[in-house]
Short mmCIF file of N, CA and C in Angstrom, two decimals:
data_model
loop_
_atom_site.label_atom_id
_atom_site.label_comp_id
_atom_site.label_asym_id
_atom_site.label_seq_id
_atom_site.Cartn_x
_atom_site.Cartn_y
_atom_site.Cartn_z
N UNK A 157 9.73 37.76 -33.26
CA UNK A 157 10.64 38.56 -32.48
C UNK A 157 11.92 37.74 -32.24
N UNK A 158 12.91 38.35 -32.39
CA UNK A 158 14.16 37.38 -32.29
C UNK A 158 15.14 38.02 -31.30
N UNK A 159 15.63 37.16 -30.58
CA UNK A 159 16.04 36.92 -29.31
C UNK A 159 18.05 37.76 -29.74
N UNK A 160 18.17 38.55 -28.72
CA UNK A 160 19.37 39.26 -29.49
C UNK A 160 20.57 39.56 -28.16
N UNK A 161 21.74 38.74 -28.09
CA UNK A 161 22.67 38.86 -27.15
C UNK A 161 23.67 39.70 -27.83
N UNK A 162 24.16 40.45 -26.68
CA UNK A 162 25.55 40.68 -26.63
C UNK A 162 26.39 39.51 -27.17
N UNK A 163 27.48 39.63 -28.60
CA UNK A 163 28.05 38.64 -29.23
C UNK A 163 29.16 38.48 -28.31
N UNK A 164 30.21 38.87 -27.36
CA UNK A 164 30.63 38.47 -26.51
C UNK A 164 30.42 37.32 -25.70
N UNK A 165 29.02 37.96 -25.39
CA UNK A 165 28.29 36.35 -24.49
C UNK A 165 28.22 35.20 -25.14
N UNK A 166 27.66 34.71 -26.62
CA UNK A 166 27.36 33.75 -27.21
C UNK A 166 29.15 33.38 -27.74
N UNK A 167 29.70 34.07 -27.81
CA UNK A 167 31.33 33.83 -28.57
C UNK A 167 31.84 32.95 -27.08
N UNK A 168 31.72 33.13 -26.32
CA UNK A 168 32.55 33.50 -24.38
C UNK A 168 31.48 31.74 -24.24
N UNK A 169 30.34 31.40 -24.62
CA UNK A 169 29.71 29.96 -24.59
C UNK A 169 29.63 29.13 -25.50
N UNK A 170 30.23 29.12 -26.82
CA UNK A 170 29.89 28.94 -27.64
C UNK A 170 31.07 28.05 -28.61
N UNK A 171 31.51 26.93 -28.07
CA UNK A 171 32.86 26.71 -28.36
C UNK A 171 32.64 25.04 -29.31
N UNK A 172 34.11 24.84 -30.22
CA UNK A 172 33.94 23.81 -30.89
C UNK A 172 32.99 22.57 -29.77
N UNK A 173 33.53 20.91 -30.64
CA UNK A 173 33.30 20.06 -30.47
C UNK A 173 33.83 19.65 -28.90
N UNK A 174 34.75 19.78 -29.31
CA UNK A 174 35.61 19.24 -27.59
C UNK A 174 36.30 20.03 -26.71
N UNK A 175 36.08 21.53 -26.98
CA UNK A 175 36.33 22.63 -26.47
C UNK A 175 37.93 22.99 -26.66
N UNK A 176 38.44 22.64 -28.07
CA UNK A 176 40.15 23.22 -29.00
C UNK A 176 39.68 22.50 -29.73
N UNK A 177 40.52 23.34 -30.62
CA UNK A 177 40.91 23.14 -32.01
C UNK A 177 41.79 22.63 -32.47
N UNK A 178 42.72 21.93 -31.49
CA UNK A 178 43.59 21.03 -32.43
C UNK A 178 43.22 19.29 -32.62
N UNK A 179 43.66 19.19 -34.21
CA UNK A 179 42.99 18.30 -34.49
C UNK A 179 44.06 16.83 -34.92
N UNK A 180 43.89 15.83 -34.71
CA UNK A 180 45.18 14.60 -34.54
C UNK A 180 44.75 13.64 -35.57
N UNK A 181 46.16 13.09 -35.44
CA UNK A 181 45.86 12.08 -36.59
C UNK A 181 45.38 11.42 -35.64
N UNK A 182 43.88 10.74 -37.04
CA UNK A 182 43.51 9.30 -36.59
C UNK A 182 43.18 8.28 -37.93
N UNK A 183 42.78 6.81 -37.48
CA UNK A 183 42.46 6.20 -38.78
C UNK A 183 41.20 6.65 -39.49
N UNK A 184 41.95 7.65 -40.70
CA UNK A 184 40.90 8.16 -41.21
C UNK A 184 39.73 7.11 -41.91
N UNK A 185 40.50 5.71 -41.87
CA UNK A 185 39.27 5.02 -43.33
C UNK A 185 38.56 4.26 -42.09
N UNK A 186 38.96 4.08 -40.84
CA UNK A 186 37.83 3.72 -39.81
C UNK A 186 36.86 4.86 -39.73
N UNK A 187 37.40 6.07 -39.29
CA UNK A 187 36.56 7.24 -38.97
C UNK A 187 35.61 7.36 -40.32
N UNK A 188 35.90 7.86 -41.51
CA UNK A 188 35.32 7.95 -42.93
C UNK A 188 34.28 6.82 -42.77
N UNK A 189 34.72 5.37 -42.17
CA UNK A 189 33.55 4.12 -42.75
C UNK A 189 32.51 4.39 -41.52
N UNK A 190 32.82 4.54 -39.94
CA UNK A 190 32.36 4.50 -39.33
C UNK A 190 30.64 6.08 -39.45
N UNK A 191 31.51 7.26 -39.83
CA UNK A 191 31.15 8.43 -40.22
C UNK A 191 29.63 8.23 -41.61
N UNK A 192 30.28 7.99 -42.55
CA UNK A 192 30.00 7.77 -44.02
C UNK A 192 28.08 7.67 -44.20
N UNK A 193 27.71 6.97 -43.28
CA UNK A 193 26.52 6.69 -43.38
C UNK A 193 25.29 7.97 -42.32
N UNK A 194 26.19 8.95 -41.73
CA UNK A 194 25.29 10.07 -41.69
C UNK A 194 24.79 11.38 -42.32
N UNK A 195 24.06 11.61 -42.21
CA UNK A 195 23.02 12.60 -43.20
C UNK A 195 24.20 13.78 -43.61
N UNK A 196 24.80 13.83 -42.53
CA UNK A 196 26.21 15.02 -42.71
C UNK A 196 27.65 14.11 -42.15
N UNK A 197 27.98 13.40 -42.57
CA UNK A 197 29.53 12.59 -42.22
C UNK A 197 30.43 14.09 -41.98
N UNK A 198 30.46 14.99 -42.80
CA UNK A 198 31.77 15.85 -42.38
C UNK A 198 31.60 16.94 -40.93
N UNK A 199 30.20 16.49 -40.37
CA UNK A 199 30.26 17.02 -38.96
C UNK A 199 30.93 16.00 -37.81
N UNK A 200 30.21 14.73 -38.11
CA UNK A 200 31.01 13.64 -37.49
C UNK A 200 32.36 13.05 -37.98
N UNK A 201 32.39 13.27 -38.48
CA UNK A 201 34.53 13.31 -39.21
C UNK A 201 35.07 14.11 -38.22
N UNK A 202 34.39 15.47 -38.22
CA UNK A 202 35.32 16.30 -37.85
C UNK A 202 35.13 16.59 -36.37
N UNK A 203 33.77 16.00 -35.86
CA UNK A 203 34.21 15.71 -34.35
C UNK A 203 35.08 14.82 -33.95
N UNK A 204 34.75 13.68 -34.79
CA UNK A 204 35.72 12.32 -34.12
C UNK A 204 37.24 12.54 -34.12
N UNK A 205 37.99 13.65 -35.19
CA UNK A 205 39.31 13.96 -35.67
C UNK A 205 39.83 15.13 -34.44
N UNK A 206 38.38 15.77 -34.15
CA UNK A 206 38.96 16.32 -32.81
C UNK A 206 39.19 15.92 -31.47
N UNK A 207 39.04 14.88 -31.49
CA UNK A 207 39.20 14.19 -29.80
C UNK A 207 40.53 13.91 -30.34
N UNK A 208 41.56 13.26 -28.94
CA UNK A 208 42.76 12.65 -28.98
C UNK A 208 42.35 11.84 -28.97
N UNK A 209 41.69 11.00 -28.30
CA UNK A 209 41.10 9.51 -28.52
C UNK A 209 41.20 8.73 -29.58
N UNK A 210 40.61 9.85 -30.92
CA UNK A 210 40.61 9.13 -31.72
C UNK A 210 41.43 8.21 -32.60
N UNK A 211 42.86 8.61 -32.56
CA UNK A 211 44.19 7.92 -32.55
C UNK A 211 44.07 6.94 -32.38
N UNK A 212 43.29 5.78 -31.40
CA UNK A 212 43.49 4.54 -30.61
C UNK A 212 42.08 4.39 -30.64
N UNK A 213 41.40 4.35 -31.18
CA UNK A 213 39.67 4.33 -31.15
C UNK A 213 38.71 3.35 -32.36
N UNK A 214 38.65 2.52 -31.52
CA UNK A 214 37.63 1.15 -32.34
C UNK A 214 36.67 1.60 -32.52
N UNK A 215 35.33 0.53 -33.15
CA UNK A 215 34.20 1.62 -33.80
C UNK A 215 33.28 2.25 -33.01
N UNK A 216 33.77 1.08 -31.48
CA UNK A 216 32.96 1.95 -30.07
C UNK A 216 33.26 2.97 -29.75
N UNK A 217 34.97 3.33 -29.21
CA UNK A 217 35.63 4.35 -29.47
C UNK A 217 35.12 5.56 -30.49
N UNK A 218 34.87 5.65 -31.48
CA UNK A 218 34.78 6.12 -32.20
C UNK A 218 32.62 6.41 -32.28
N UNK A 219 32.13 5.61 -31.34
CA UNK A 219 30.71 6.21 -31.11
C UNK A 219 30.67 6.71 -30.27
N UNK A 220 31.52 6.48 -28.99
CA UNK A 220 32.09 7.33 -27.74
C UNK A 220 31.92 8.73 -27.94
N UNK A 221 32.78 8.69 -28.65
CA UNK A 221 33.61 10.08 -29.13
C UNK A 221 32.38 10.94 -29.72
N UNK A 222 31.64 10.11 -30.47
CA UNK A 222 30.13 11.31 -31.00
C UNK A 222 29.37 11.77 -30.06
N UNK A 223 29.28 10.51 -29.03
CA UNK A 223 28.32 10.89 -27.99
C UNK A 223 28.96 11.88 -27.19
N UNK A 224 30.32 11.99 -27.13
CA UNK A 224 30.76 13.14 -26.22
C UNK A 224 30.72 14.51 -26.78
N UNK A 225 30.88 14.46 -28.21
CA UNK A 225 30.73 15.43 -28.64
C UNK A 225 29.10 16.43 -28.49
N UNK A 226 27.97 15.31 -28.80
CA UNK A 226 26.93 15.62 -28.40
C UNK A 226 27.28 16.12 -26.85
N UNK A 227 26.75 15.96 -25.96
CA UNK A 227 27.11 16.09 -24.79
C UNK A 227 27.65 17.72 -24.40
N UNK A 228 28.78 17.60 -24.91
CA UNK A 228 29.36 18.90 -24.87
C UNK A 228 28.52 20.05 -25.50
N UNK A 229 27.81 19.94 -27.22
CA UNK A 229 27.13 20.59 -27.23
C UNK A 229 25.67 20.73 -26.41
N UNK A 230 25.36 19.52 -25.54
CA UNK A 230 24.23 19.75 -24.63
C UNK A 230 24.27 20.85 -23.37
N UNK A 231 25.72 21.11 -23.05
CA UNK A 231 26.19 21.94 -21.94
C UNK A 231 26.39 23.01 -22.73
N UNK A 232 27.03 23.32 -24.23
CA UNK A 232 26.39 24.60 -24.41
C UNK A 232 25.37 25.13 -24.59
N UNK A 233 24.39 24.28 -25.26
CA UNK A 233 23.05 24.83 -25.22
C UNK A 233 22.05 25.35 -23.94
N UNK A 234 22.68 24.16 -22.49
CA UNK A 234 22.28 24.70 -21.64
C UNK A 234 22.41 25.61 -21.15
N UNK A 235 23.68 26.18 -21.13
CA UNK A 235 24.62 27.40 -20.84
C UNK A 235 24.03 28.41 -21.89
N UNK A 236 23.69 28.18 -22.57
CA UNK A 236 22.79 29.41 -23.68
C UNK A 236 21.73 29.48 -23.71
N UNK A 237 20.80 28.61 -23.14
CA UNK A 237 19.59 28.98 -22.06
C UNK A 237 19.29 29.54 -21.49
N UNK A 238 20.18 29.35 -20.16
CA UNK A 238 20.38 29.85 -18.84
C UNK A 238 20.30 31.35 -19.43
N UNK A 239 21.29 32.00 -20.26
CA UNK A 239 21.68 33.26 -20.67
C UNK A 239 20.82 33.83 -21.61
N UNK A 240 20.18 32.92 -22.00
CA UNK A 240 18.39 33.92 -23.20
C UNK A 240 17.53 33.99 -21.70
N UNK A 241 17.21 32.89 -20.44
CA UNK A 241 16.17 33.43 -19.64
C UNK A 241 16.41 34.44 -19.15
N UNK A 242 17.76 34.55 -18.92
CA UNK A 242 17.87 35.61 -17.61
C UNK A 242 18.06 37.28 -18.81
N UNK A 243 18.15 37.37 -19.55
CA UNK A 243 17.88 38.09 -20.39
C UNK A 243 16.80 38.95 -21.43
N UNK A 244 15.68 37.80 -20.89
CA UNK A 244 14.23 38.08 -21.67
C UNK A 244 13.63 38.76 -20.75
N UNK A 245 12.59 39.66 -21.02
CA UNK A 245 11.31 40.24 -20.13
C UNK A 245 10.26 39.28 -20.44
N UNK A 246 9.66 38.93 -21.26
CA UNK A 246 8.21 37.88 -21.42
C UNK A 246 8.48 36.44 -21.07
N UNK A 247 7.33 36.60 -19.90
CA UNK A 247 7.27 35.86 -18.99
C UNK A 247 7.24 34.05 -19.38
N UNK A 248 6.31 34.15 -20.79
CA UNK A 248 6.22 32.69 -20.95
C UNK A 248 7.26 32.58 -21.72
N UNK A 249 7.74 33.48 -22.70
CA UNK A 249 9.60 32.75 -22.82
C UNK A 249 10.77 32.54 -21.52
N UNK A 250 10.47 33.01 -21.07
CA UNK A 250 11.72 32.77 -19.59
C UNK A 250 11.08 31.74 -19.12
N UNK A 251 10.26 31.18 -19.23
CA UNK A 251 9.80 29.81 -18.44
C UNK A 251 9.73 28.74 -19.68
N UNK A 252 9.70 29.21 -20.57
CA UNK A 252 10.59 28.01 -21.34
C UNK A 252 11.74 27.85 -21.90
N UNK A 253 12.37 28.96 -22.02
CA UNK A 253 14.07 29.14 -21.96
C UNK A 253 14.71 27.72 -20.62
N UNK A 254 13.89 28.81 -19.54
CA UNK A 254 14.40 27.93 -18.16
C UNK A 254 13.95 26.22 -18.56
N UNK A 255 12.94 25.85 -19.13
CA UNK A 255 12.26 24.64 -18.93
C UNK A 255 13.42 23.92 -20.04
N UNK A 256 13.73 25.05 -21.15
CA UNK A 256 14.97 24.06 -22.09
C UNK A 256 16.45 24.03 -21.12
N UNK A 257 16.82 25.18 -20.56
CA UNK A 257 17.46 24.67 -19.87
C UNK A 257 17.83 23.19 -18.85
N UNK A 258 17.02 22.95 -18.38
CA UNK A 258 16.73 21.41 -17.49
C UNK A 258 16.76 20.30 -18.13
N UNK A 259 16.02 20.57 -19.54
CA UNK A 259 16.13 19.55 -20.38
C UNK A 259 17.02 19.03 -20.61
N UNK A 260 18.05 19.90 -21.44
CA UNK A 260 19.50 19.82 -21.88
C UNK A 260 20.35 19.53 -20.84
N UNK A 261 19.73 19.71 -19.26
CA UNK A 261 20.62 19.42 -18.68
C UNK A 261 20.49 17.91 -18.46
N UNK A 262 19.38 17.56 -19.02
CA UNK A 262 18.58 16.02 -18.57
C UNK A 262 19.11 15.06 -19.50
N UNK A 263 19.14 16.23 -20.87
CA UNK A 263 19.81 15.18 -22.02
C UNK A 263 21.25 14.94 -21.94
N UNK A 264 22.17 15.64 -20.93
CA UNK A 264 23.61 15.67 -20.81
C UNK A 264 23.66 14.41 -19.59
N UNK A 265 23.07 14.44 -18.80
CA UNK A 265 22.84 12.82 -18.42
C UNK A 265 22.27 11.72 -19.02
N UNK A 266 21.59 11.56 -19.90
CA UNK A 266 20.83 10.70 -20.40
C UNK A 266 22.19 10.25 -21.65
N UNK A 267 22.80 11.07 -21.68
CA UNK A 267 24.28 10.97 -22.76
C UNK A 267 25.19 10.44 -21.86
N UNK A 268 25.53 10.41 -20.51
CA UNK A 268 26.34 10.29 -19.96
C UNK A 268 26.16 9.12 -19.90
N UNK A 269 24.99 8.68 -19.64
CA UNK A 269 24.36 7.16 -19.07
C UNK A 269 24.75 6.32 -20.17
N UNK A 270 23.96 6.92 -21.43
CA UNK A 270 24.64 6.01 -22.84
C UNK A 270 26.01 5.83 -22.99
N UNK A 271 27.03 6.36 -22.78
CA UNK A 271 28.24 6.17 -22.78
C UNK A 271 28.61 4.70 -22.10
N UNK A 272 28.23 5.33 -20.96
CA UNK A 272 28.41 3.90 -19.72
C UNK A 272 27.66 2.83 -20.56
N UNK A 273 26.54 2.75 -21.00
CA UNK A 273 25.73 1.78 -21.50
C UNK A 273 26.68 1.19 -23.41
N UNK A 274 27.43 2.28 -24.04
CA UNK A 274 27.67 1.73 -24.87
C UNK A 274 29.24 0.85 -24.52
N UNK A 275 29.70 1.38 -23.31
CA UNK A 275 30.79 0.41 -22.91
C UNK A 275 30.63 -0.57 -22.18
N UNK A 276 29.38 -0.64 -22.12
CA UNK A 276 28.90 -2.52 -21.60
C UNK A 276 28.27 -2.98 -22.28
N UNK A 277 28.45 -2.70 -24.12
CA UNK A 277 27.44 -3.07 -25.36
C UNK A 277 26.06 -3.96 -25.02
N UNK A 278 25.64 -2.48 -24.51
CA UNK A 278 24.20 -2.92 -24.40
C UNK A 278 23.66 -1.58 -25.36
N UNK A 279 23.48 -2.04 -26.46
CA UNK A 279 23.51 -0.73 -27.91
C UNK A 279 22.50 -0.94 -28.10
N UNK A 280 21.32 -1.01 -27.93
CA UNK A 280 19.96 -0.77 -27.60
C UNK A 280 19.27 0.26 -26.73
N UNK A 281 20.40 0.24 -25.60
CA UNK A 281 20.02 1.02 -24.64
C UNK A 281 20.48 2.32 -25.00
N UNK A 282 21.52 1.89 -25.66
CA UNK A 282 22.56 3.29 -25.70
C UNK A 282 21.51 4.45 -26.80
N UNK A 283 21.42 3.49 -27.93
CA UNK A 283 20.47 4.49 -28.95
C UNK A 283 19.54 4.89 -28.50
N UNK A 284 18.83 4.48 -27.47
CA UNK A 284 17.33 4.95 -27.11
C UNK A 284 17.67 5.94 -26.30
N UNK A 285 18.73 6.28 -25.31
CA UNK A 285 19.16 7.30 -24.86
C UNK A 285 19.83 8.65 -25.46
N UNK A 286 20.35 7.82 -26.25
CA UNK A 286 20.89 8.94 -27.31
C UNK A 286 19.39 10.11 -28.29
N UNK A 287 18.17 9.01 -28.37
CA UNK A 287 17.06 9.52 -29.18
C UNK A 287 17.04 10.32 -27.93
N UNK A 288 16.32 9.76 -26.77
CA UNK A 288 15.86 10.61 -25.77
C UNK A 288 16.57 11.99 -25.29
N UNK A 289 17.37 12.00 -25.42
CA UNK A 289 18.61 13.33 -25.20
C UNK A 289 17.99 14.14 -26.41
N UNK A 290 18.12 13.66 -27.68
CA UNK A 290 17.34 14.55 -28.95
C UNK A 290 16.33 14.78 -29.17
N UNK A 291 14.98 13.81 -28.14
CA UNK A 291 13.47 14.23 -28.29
C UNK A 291 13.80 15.39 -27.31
N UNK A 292 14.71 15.79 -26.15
CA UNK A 292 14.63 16.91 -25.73
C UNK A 292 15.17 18.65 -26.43
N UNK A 293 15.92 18.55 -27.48
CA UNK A 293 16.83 19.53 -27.86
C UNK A 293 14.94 19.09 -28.77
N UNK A 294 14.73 18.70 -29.62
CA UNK A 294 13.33 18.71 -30.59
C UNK A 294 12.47 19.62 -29.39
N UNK A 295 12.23 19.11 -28.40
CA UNK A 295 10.91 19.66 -27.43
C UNK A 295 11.37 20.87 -27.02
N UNK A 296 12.41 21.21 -26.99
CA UNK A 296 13.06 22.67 -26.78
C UNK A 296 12.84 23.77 -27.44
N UNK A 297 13.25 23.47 -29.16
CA UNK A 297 13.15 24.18 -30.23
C UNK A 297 12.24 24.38 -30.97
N UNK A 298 10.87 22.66 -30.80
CA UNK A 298 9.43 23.44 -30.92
C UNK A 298 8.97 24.33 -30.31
N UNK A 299 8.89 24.00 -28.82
CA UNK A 299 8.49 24.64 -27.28
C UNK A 299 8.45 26.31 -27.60
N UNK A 300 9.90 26.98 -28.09
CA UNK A 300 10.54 28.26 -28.58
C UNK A 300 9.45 28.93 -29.89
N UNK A 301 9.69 27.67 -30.85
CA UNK A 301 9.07 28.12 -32.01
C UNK A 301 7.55 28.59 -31.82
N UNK A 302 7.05 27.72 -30.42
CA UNK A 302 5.37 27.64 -30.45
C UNK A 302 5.10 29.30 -30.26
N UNK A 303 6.11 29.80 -29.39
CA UNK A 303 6.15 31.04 -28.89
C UNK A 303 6.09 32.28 -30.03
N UNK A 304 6.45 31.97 -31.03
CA UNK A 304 6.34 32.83 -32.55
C UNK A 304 8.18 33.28 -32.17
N UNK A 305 9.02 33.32 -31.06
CA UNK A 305 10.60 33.68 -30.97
C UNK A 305 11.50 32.63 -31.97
N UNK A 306 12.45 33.49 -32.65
CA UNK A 306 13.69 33.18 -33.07
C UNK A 306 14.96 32.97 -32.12
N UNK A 307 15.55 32.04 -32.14
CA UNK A 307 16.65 31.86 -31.25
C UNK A 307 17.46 33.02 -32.32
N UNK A 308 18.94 32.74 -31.52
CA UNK A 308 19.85 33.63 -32.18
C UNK A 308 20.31 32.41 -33.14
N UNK A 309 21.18 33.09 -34.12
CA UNK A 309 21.54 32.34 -35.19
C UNK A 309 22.35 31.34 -34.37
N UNK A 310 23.71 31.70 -33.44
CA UNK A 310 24.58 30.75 -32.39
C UNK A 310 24.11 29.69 -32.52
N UNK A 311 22.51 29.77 -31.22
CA UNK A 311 22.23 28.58 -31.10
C UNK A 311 21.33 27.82 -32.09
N UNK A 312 20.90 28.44 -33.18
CA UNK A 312 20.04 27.65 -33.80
C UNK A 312 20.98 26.52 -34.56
N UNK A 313 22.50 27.35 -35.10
CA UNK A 313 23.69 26.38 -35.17
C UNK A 313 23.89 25.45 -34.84
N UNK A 314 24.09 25.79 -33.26
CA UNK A 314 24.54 24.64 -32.19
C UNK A 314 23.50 23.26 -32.10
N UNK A 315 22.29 23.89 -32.36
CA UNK A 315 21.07 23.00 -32.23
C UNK A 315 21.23 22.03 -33.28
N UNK A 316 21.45 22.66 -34.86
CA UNK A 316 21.45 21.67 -36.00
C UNK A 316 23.11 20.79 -35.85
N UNK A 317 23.59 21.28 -35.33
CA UNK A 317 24.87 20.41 -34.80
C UNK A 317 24.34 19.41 -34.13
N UNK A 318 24.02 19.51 -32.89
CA UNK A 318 23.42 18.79 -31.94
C UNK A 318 22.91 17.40 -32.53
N UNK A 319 21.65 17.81 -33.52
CA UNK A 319 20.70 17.02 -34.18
C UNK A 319 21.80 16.21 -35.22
N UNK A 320 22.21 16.47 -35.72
CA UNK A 320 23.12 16.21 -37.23
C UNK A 320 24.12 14.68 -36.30
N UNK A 321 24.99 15.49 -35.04
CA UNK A 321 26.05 14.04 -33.91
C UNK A 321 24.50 12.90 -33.71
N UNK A 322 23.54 13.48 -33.04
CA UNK A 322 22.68 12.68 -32.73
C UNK A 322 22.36 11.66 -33.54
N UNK A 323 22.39 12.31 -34.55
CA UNK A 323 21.96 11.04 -36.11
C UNK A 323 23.07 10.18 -35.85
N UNK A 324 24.11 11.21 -36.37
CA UNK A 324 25.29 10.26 -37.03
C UNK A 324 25.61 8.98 -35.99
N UNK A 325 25.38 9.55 -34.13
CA UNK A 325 25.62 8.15 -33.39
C UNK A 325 24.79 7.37 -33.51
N UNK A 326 23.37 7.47 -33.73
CA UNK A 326 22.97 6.47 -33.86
C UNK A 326 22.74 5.86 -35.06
N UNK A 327 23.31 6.23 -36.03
CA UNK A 327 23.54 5.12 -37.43
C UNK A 327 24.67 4.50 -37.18
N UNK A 328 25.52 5.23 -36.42
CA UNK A 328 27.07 4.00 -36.33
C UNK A 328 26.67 2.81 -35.25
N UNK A 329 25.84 3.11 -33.84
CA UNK A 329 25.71 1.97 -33.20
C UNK A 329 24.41 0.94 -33.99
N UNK A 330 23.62 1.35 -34.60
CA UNK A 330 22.71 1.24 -35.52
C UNK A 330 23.53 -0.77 -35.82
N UNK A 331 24.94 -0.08 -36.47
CA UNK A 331 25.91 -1.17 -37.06
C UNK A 331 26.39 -2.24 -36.40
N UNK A 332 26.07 -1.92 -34.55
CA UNK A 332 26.55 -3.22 -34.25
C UNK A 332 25.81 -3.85 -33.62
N UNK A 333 24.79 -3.92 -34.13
CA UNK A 333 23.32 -4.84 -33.76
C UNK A 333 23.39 -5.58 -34.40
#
């Protein structure tokens, strides 16, 4: 059974990397080297090209910038939670809609924390936070699947986004160990 919004709603939550679309110069052969080694580089290219940051952005800078991007998609997914529970009638999907909700909200701190942690290069800490933020979006999207429900296409998007930054930051801090 697959889960079916009003496209208004998912369009109205459902926004790029850093919430616009304009995109700045930055050093592309830092971004490209820093990028290069994830499973999808042209998702993380094209987050890192959307921050302003990236203009002035070393290779921390430039893991910053993934993790925020993650992040941001953690607040939409939560925000697209919130809006499949309150929308479902069956009872044990609205209690795990709600339960992914919390998560994502758990993994948008647990991202926040890594940030702080990768600007006091302690990059050990940072990756294990960064996994932990993604064992939750994983425990979310099994949790859903166990249920026999289809998310909407939106978020199943947003989700392989999610997963795809998650990699890519932690192969770039991966680099300065």
């Amino acid at each position: 059974m697959e889960i079916i919004l009003p496209l208004f709603l998912l369009l109205s939550i459902s926004f790029n990397y850093m919430g616009h679309r304009n995109f700045v110069f930055a050093d592309d052969t830092l971004i490209k080297t820093q990028c290069h080694n994830a499973e999808v580089p042209k998702a993380c290219i094209q987050c890192v090209k959307s921050d302003p940051r990236s203009q002035s952005a070393d290779k921390v800078g430039i893991a910053a910038i993934v993790i925020t991007c993650i992040s941001n998609k953690a607040v939409t997914l939560e925000s697209n939670m919130t809006i499949l529970a309150s929308s479902v009638h069956d009872k044990d999907l609205k209690l795990v809609l709600q339960d992914c909700q919390k998560e994502l909200s758990d993994a948008k701190t647990n991202l926040t924390t890594a940030i702080d942690r990768l600007k006091n290069k302690d990059y050990d800490q940072t990756n294990y936070l960064v996994n932990l933020a993604l064992q939750k979006e994983f425990d979310c999207k099994k949790n859903v699947g166990d249920l026999q429900y289809t998310l909407p296409t939106t978020v199943l998007n947003d989700m392989t986004l999610y997963e795809e930054l998650s990699e890519a930051a932690m192969r770039i801090i991966d680099r300065f160990l």
